[in-house]
Short mmCIF file of C-alpha atoms and ligand atoms in Angstrom, two decimals:
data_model
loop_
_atom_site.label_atom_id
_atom_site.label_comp_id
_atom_site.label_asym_id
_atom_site.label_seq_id
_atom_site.Cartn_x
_atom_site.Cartn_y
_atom_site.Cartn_z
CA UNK A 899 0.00 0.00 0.00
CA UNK A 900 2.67 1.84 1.26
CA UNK A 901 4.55 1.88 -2.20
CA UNK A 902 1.22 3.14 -4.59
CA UNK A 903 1.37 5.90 -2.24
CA UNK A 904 5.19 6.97 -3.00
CA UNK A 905 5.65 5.92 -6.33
CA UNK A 906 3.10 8.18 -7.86
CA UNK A 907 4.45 10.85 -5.87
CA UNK A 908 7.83 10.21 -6.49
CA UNK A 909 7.41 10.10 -10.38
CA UNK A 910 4.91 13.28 -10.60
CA UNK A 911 8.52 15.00 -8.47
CA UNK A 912 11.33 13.89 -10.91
CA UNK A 913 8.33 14.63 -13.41
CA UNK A 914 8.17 18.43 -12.08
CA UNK A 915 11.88 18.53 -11.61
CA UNK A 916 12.58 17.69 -15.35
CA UNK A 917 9.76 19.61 -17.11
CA UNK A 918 11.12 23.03 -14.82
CA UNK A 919 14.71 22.52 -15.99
CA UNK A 920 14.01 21.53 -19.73
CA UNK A 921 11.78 21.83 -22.26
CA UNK A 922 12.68 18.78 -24.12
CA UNK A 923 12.25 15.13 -23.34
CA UNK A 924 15.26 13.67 -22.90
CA UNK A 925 16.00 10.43 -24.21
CA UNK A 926 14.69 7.22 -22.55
CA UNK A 927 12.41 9.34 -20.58
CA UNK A 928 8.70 7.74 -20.08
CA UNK A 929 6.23 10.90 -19.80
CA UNK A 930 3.55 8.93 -18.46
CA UNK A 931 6.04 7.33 -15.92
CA UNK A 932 3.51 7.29 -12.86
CA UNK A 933 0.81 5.34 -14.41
CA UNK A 934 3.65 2.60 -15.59
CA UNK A 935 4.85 2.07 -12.22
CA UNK A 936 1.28 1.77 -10.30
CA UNK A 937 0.72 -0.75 -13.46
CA UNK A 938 3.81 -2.81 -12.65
CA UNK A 939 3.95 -2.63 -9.25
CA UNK A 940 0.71 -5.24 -8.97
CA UNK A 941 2.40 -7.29 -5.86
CA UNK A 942 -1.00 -8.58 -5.42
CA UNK A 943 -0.62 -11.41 -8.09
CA UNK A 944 1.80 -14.02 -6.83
CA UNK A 945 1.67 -15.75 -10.07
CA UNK A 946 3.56 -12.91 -11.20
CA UNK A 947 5.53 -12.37 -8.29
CA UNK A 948 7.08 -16.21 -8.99
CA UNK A 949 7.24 -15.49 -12.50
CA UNK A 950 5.04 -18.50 -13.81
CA UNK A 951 5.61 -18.96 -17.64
CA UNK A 952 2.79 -18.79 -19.96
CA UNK A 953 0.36 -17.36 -18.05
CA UNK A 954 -1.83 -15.15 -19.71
CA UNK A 955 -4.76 -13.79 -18.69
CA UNK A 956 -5.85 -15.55 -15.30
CA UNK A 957 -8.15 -13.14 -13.80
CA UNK A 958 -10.83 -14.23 -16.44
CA UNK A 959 -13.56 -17.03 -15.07
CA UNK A 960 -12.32 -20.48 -15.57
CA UNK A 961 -13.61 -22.16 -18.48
CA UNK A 962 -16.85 -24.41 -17.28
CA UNK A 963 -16.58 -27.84 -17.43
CA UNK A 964 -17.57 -29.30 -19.80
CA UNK A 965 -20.60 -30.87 -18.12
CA UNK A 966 -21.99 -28.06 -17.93
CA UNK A 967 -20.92 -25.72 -20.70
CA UNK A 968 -23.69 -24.82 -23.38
CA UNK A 969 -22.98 -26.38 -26.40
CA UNK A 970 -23.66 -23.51 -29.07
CA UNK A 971 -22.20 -25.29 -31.91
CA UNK A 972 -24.69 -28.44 -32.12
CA UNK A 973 -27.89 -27.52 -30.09
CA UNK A 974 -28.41 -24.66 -32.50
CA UNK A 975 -31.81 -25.48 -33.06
CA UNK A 976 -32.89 -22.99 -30.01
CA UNK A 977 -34.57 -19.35 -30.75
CA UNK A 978 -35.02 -16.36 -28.92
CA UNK A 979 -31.46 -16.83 -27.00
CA UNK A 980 -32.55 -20.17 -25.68
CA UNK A 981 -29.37 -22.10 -24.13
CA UNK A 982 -29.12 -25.32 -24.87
CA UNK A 983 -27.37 -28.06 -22.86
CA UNK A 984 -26.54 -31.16 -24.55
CA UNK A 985 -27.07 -33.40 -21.28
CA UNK A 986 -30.25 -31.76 -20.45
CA UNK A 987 -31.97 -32.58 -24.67
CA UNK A 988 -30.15 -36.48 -23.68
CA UNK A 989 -32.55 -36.70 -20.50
CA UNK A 990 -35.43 -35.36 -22.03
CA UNK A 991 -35.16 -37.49 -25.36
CA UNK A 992 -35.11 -40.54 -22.82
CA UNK A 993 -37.98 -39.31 -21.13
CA UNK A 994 -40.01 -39.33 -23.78
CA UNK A 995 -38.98 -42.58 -24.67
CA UNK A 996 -40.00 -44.34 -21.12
CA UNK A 997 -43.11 -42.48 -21.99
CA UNK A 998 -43.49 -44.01 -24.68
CA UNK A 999 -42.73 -47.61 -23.42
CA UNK A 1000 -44.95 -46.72 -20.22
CA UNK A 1001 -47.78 -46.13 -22.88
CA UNK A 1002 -47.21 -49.28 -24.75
CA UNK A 1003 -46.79 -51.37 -21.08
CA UNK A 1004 -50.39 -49.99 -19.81
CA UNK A 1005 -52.20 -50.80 -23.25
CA UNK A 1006 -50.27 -54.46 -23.24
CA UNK A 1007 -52.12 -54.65 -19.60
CA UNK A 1008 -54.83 -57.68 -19.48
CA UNK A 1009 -57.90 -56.29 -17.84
CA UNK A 1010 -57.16 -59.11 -14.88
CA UNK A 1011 -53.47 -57.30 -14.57
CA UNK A 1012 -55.05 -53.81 -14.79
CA UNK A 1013 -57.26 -54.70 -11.60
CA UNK A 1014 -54.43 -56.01 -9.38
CA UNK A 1015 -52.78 -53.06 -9.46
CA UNK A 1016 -55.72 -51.96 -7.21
CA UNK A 1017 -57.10 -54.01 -4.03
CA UNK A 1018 -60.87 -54.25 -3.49
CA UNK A 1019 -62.60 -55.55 -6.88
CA UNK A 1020 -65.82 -57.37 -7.31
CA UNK A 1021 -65.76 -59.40 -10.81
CA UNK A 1022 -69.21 -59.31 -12.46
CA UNK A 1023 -69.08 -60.72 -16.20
CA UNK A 1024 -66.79 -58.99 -18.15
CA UNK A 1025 -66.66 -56.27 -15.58
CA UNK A 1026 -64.69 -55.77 -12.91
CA UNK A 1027 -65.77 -53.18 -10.05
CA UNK A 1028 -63.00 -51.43 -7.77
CA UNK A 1029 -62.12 -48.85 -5.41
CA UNK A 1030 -59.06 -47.91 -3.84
CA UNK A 1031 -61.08 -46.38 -1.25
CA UNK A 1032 -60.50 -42.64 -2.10
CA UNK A 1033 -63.09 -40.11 -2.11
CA UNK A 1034 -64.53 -37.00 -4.40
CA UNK A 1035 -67.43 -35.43 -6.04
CA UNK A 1036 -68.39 -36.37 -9.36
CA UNK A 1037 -65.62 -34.79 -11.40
CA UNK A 1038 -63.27 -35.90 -9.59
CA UNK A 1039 -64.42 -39.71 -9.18
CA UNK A 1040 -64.52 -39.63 -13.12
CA UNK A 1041 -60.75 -38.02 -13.78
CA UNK A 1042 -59.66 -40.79 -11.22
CA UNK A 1043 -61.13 -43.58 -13.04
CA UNK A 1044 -60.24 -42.36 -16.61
CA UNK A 1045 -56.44 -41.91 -15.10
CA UNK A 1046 -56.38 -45.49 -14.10
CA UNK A 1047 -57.63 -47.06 -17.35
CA UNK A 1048 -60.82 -47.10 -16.30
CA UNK A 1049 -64.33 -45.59 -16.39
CA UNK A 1050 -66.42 -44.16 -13.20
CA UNK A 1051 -68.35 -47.13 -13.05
CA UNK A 1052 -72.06 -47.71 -13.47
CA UNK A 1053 -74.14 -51.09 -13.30
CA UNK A 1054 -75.73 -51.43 -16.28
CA UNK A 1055 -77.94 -54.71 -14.78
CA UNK A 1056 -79.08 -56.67 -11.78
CA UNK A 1057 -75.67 -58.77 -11.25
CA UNK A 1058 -73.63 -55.91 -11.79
CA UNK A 1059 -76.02 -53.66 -9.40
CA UNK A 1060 -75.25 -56.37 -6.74
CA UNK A 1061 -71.93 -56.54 -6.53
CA UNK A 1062 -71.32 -52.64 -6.87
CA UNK A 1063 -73.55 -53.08 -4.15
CA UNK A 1064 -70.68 -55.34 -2.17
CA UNK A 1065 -68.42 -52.71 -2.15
CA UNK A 1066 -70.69 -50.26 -1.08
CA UNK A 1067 -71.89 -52.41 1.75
CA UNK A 1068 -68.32 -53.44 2.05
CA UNK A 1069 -66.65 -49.49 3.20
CA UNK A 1070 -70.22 -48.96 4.17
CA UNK A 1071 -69.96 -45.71 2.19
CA UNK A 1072 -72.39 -44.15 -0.34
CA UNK A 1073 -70.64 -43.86 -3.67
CA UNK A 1074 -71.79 -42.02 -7.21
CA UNK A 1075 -72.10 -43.54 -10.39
CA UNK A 1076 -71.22 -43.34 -13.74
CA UNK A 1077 -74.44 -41.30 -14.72
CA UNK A 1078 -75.92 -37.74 -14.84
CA UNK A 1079 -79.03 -35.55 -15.96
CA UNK A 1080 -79.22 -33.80 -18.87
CA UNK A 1081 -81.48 -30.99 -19.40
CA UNK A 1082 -80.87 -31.44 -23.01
CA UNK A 1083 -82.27 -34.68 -23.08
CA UNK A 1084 -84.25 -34.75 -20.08
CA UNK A 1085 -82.80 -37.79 -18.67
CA UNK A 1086 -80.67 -39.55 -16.87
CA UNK A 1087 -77.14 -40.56 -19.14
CA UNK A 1088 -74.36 -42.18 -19.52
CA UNK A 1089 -70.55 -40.85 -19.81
CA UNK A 1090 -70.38 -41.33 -23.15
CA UNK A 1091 -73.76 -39.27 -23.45
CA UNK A 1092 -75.69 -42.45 -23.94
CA UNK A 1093 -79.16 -43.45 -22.53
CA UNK A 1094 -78.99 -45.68 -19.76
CA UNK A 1095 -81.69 -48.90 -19.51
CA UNK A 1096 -81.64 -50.03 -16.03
CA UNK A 1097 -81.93 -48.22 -12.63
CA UNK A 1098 -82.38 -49.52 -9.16
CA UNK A 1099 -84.38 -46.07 -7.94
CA UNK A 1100 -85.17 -46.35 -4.09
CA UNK A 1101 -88.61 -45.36 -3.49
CA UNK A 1102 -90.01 -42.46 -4.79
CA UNK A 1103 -86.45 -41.33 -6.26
CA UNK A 1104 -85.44 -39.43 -8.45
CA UNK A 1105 -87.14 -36.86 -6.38
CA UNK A 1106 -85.06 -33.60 -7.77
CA UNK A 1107 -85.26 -34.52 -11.36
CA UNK A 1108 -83.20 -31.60 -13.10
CA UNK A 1109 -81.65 -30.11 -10.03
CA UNK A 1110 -80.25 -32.77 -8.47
CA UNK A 1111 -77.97 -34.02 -11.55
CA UNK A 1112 -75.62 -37.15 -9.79
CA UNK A 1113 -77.00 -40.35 -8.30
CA UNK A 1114 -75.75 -41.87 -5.73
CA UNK A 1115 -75.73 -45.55 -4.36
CA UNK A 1116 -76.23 -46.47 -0.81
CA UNK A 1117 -75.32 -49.58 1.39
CA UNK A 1118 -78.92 -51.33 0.19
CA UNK A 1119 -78.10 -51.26 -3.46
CA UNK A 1120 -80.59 -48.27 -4.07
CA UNK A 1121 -80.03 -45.36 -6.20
CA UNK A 1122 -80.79 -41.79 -5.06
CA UNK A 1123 -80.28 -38.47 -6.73
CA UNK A 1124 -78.07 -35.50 -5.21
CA UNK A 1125 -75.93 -32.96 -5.95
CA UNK A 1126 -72.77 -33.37 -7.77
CA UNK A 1127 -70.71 -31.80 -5.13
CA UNK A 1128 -70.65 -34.67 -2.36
CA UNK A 1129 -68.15 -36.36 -0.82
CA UNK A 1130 -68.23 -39.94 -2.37
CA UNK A 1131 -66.63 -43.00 -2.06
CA UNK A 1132 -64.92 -43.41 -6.05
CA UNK A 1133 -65.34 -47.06 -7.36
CA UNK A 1134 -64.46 -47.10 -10.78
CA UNK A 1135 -65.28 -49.98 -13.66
CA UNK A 1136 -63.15 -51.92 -15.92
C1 NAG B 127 -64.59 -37.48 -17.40
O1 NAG B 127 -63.18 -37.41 -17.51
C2 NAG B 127 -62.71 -37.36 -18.82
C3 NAG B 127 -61.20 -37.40 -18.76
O2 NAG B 127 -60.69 -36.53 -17.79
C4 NAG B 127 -63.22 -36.11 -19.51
O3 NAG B 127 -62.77 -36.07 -20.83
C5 NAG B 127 -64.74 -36.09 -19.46
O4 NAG B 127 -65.21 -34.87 -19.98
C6 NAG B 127 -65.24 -36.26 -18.05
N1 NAG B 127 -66.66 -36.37 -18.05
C7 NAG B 127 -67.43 -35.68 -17.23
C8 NAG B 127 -68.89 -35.90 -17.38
O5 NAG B 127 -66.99 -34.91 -16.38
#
C-alpha cells in the first residue's frame, strides 16, 4: 500500500523537476512514468511475483466444465437466446422414450393385470368393479377412473347392481355412479352421453329430477339423486 502511495508521488517529483529545468524530453524518458509504475507494481498477483511462464490472462472465469458448458455449436436449433445443454436434450429425449414404453406397457395390460394393481374388486361378467377407497365429487371420481384405465363405473344390470352393491356395503360408504341428468335430453345418461336402460331407484327417487344431476348408491343397493358436489366414495369400472 505503502509503495502506490510513493511511487506516484515520487514520479509526478522527478516529473516536475525535469519539465522546470528543460523543455525537451530527454532520451529514454517515459512521460507517463507514474501510471507505468502503479501498473507494474501489482504485488498482489503471486503468479507474477514467482514469475510462472505462460500465463496469460488468469483473472478471467475459468472455463466451465464441460458438463456443464452450453454447447452452441450443435444444439443450434434454439430461438429467442434459448441455451441449450446437450445433457439436459439427452434426459429429455429418454424421457419421452419411457413415456413411450410406459404407454405401450399400460395398453399391453390384461384387464385381470389392470385390476391387481388396485385391491378391493368385485368381478361381475366382463366387468370388474373397484375402489381404492378414495373419495370426491363427481368430477373428480370420473378423472380418477379415466387416469387409471378405467371408467367411473355404473351397473348397467341386476348382477352388476349387486356386486357394486358389495363394495358399497363393504366401506359402508355411499358412492356415485357413472351417470348424470341432462337438461338437453331430459334424462338420466351415460358418460359417453348415452341413454342408460336399467336403474335400481329407491322409493319415490329421483325426487329432484333436473336439479339434483348425480345419483348416488347407498349400502342397500338403491339409487338416489343428489348434488354433484358430495363427498363420495370413487369405485371405478373396468
Ligand atoms: C370425465 O373425464 C374425462 C377425462 O378426464 C373427460 O374427458 C370427461 O369430460 C369427463 N366427463 C365428465 C362428465 O366430467
Amino acid at each position: 500500500m505503502l509503495t502506490f502511495l510513493i511511487l506516484p508521488q515520487l514520479a509526478l517529483g522527478v516529473s516536475l523537476q525535469r519539465t522546470s529545468r528543460s523543455a525537451t524530453v530527454p532520451q529514454g524518458w517515459v512521460p507517463n512514468a507514474c501510471t507505468l509504475i502503479i501498473c507494474a507494481s501489482d504485488k498482489g498477483d503471486p503468479r507474477r511475483e514467482m514469475g510462472i511462464p505462460g500465463t496469460q490472462d488468469l483473472s478471467g472465469p475459468a472455463e466451465p466444465l464441460a458438463i456443464s458448458a452450453p454447447n452452441r455449436d450443435t444444439g443450434g436449433t434454439g430461438t429467442r437466446g434459448e441455451i441449450h445443454f446437450p445433457e439436459l436434450e439427452l434426459l429429455k429425449a429418454e424421457m419421452r422414450e419411457l413415456q413411450k414404453q410406459m404407454e405401450v406397457f399400460k395398453a399391453t395390460l390384461t384387464k385381470t393385470q389392470k385390476v391387481l394393481l388396485i385391491p378391493n374388486g368385485v368381478i361381475v361378467g366382463e366387468k370388474i368393479f373397484k375402489t381404492d377407497g378414495s373419495r370426491g365429487d363427481f368430477h373428480a371420481a370420473n378423472a380418477s377412473c379415466t387416469r387409471i384405465g378405467g371408467n367411473l363405473a355404473l351397473p348397467r344390470d341386476a348382477a352388476e347392481n349387486s356386486a357394486f352393491q358389495q363394495i358399497v356395503a363393504w366401506h359402508n360408504r355411499r358412492a356415485v355412479l357413472g351417470i348424470s341428468y341432462t337438461t338437453t335430453q331430459r334424462t338420466f345418461v351415460d358418460l359417453n352421453g348415452h341413454s342408460v336402460g336399467f336403474f335400481s331407484w329407491a322409493p319415490g327417487e329421483p325426487n329432484n329430477v333436473g336439479y339434483e344431476k348425480c345419483v348416488e348408491m347407498h349400502p342397500d343397493g338403491k339409487w338416489h339423486d343428489r348434488i354433484c358436489e358430495l363427498d363420495w366414495l370413487i369405485i371405478c369400472e373396468f
